[in-house]
Short mmCIF file of C-alpha atoms and ligand atoms in Angstrom, two decimals:
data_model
loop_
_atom_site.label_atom_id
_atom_site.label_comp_id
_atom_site.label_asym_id
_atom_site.label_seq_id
_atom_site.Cartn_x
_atom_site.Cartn_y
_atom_site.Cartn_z
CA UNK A 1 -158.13 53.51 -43.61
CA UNK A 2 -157.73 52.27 -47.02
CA UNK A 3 -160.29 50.16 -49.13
CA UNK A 4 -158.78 46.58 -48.60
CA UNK A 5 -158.17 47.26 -45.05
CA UNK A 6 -161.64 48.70 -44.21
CA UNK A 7 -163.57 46.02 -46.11
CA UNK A 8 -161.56 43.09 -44.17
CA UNK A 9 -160.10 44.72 -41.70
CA UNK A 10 -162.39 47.55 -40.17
CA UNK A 11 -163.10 48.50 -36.44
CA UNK A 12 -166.13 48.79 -34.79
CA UNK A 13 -166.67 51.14 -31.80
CA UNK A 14 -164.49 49.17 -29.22
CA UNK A 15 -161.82 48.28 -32.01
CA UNK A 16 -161.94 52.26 -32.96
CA UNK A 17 -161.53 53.68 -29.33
CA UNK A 18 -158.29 51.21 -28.40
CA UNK A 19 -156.65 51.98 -32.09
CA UNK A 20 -157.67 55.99 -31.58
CA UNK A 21 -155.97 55.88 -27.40
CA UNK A 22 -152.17 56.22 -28.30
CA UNK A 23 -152.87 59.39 -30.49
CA UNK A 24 -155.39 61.00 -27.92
CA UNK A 25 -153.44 60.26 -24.41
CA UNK A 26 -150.01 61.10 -25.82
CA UNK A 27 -148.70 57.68 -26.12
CA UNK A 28 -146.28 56.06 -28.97
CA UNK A 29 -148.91 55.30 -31.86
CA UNK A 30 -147.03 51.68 -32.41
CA UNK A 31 -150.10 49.50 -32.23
CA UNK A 32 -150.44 46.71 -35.19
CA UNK A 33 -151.52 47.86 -38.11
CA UNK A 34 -155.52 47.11 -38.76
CA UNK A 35 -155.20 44.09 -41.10
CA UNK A 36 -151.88 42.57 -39.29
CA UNK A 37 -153.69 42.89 -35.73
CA UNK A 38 -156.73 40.82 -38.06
CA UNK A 39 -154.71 38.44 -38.86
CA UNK A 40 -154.31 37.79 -35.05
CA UNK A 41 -157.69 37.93 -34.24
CA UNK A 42 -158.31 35.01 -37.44
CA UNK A 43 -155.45 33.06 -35.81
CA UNK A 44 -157.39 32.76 -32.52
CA UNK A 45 -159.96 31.68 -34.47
CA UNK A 46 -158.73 29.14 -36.51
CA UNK A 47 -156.72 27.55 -33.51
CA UNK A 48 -159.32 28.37 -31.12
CA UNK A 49 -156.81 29.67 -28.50
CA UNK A 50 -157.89 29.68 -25.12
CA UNK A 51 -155.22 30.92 -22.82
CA UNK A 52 -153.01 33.91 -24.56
CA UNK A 53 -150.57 35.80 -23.41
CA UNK A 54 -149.03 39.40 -24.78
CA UNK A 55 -145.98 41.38 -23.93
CA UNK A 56 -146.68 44.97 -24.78
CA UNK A 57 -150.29 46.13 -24.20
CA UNK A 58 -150.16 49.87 -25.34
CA UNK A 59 -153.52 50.86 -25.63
CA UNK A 60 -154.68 47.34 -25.82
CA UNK A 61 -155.57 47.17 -29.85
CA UNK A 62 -154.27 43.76 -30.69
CA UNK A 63 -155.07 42.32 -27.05
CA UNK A 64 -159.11 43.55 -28.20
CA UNK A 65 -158.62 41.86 -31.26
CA UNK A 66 -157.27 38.44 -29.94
CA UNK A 67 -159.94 38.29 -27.14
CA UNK A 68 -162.57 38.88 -29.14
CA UNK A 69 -161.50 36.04 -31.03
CA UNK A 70 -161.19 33.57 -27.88
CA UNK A 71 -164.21 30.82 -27.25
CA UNK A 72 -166.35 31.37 -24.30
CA UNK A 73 -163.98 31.14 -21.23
CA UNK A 74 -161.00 31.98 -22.98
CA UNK A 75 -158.20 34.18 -20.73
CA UNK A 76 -155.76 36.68 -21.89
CA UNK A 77 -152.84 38.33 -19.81
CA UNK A 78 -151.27 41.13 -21.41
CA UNK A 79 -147.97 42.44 -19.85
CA UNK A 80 -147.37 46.03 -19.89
CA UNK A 81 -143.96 47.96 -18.11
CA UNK A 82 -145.64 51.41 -18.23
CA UNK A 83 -148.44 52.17 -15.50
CA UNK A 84 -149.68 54.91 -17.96
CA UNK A 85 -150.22 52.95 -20.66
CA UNK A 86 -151.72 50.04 -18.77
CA UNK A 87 -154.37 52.74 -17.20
CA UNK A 88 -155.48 53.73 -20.37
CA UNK A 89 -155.94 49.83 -22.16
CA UNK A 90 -158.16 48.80 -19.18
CA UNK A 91 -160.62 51.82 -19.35
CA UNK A 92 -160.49 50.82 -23.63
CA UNK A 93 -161.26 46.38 -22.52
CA UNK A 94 -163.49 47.72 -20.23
CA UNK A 95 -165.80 49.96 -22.68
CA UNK A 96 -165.17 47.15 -25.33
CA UNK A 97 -166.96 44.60 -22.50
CA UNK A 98 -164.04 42.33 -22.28
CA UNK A 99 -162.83 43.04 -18.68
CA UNK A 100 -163.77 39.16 -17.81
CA UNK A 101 -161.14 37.93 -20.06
CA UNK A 102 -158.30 40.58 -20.18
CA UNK A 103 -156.33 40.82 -17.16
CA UNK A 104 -153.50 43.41 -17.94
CA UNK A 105 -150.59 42.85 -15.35
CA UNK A 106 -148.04 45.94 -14.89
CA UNK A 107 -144.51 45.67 -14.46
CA UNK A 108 -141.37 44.63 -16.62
CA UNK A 109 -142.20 41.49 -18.47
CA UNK A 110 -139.55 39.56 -16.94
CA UNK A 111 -141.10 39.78 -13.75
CA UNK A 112 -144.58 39.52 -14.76
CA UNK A 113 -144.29 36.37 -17.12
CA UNK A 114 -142.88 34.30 -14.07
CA UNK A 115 -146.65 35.19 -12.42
CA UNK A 116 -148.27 33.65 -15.45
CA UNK A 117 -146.45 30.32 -15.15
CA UNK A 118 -149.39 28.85 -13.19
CA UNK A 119 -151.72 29.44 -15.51
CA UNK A 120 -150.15 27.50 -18.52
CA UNK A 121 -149.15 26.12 -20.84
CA UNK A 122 -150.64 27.87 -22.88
CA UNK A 123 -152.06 28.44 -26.24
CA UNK A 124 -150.66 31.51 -28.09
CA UNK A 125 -147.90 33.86 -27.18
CA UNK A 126 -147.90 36.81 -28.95
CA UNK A 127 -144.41 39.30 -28.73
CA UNK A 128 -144.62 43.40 -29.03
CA UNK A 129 -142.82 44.69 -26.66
CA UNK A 130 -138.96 46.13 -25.65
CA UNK A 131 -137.18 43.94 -28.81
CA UNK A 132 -134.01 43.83 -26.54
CA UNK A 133 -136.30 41.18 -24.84
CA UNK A 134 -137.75 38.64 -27.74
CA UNK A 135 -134.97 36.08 -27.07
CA UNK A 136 -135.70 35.62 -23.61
CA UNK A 137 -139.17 35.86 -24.35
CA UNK A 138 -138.88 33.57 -26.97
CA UNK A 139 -137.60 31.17 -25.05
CA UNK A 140 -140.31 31.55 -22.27
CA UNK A 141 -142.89 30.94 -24.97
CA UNK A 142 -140.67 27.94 -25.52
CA UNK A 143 -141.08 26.48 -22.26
CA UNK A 144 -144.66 27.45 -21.48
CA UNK A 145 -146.42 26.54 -25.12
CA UNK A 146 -148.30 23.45 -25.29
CA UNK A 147 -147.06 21.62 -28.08
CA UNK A 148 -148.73 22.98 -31.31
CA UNK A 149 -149.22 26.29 -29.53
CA UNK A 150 -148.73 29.60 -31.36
CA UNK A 151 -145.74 32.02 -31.06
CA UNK A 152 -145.87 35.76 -33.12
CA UNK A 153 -143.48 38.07 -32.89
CA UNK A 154 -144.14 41.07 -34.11
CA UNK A 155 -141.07 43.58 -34.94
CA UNK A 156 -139.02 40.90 -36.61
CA UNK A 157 -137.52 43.45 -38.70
CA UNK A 158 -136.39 45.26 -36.13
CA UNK A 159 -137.31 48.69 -37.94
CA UNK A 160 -134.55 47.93 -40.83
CA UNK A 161 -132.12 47.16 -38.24
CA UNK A 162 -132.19 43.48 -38.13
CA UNK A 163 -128.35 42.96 -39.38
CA UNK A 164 -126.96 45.90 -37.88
CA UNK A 165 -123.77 45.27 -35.20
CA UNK A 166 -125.53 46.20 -32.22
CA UNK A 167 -126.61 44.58 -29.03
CA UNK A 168 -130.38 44.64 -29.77
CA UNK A 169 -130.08 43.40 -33.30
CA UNK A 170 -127.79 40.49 -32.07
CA UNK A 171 -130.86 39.58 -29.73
CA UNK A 172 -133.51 39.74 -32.13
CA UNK A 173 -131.15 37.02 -34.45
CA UNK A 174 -131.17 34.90 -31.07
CA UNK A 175 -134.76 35.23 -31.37
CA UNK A 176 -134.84 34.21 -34.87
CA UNK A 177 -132.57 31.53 -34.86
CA UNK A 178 -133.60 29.80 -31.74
CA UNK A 179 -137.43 29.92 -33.04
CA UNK A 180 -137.09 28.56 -36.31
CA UNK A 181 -134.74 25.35 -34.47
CA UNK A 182 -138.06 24.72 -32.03
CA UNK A 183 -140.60 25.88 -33.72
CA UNK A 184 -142.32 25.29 -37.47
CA UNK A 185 -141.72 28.51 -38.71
CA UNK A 186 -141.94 31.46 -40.96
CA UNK A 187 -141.15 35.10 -40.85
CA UNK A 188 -144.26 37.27 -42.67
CA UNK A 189 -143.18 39.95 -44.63
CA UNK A 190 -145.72 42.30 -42.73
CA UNK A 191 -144.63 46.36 -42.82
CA UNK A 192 -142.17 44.67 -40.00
CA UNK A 193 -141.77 41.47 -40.37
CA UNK A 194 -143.94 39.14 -38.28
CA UNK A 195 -142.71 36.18 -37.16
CA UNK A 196 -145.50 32.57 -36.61
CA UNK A 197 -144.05 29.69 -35.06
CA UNK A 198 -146.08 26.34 -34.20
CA UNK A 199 -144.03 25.11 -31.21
CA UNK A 200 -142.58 21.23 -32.03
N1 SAH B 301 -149.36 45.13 -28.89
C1 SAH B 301 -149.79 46.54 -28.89
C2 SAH B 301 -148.60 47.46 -29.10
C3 SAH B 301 -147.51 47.32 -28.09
S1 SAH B 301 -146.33 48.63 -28.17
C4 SAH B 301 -150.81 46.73 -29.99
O1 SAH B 301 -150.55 46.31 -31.14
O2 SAH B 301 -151.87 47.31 -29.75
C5 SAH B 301 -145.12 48.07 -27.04
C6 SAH B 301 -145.50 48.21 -25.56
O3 SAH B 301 -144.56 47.43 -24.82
C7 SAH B 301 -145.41 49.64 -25.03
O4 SAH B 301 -146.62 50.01 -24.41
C8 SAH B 301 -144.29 49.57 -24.00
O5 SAH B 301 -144.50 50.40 -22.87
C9 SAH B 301 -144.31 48.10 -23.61
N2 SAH B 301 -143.05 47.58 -23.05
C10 SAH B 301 -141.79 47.96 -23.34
N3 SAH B 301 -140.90 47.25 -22.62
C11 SAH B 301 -141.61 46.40 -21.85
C12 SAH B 301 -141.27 45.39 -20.89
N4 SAH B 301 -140.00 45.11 -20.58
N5 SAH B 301 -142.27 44.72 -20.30
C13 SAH B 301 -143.57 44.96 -20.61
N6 SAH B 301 -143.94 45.88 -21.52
C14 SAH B 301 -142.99 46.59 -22.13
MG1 MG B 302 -144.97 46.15 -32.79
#
């Protein structure tokens, strides 16, 4: 970890273990980078988010970092399409002691997300997973955001492939266009381009 990172940024042992899982089980490493997945975490503050949903758990870094964040009774549900994956982010909330407030639901976010419905609107929906999604999960957040409620999307780059002429890159503009007509917002230029939107 480098200097700035580890003086703002840094992980203690719950943070470490979740950050550590995709490396040690064999899993994509494609969890936020340390200070981008702070910057979450300083969001929560600073709006004092209650209800939060994710789409794309992993290892459950940035879902650690949100919830930690959250004021006392504060709920998360992070969506996750790969049992695997979802196995190994509950045994990492579970040794970080946040098991009360992270419920990790398995099973394509499309599906999942209509489950959720009843528990909103909600406060902060944060994007990370299959990018052929973020318009439609864009426009969930949409619908199920209290007004002044948070949307991030992370990805908004789409790995250099934002303007390419392909179906997933035509989605991802979607995404961008139909957020910054609802929403007050701005694209950060993060490693990937993350995306903040203050629904209208
Ligand atoms: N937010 C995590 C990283 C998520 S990586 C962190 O920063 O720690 C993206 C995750 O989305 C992967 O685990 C992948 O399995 C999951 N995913 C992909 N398509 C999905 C879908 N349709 N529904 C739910 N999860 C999906
Ligand atoms: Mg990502």
């Amino acid at each position: 970890m480098d200097y700035v990172t580890r003086v703002h940024a840094g992980h203690d042992a719950g943070l470490q273990r979740a950050f550590d899982a995709p490396t040690a089980f064999g899993m994509p490493a494609i969890q936020l980078g340390a200070s981008e997945a702070r910057l979450l975490e300083l969001l929560v503050k600073l709006t004092g988010a209650r209800r939060i949903v994710e789409i794309g758990t992993l290892a459950g870094y940035s879902a650690l970092r949100m919830a930690r964040a959250m004021p006392e009774g504060g709920r998360l549900w992070t969506l996750e399409s790969e049992p695997a994956h979802a196995e190994v982010a509950r045994a990492n909330i579970e040794a970080a002691g946040l098991s009360a407030c992270i419920e990790v639901l398995v099973g394509p976010a499309l599906v999942t997300l209509d489950r959720l419905v009843e528990h909103g609107p909600f406060d902060l929906v944060f994007l990370d997973a299959d990018k052929s999604g973020y318009a439609s999960y864009g426009r969930w957040a949409q619908a199920h955001l209290r007004p002044g409620g948070l949307l991030v999307a992370d990805n908004a780059y789409l790995f250099g492939r934002l303007l390419a002429d392909e179906p997933t890159a035509r989605e991802v503009r979607a995404f961008h266009e139909e957020t910054a007509l609802r929403f007050d917002s701005v694209c950060v230029p993060t490693p990937d381009g993350l995306v903040v939107g203050i629904r209208r």
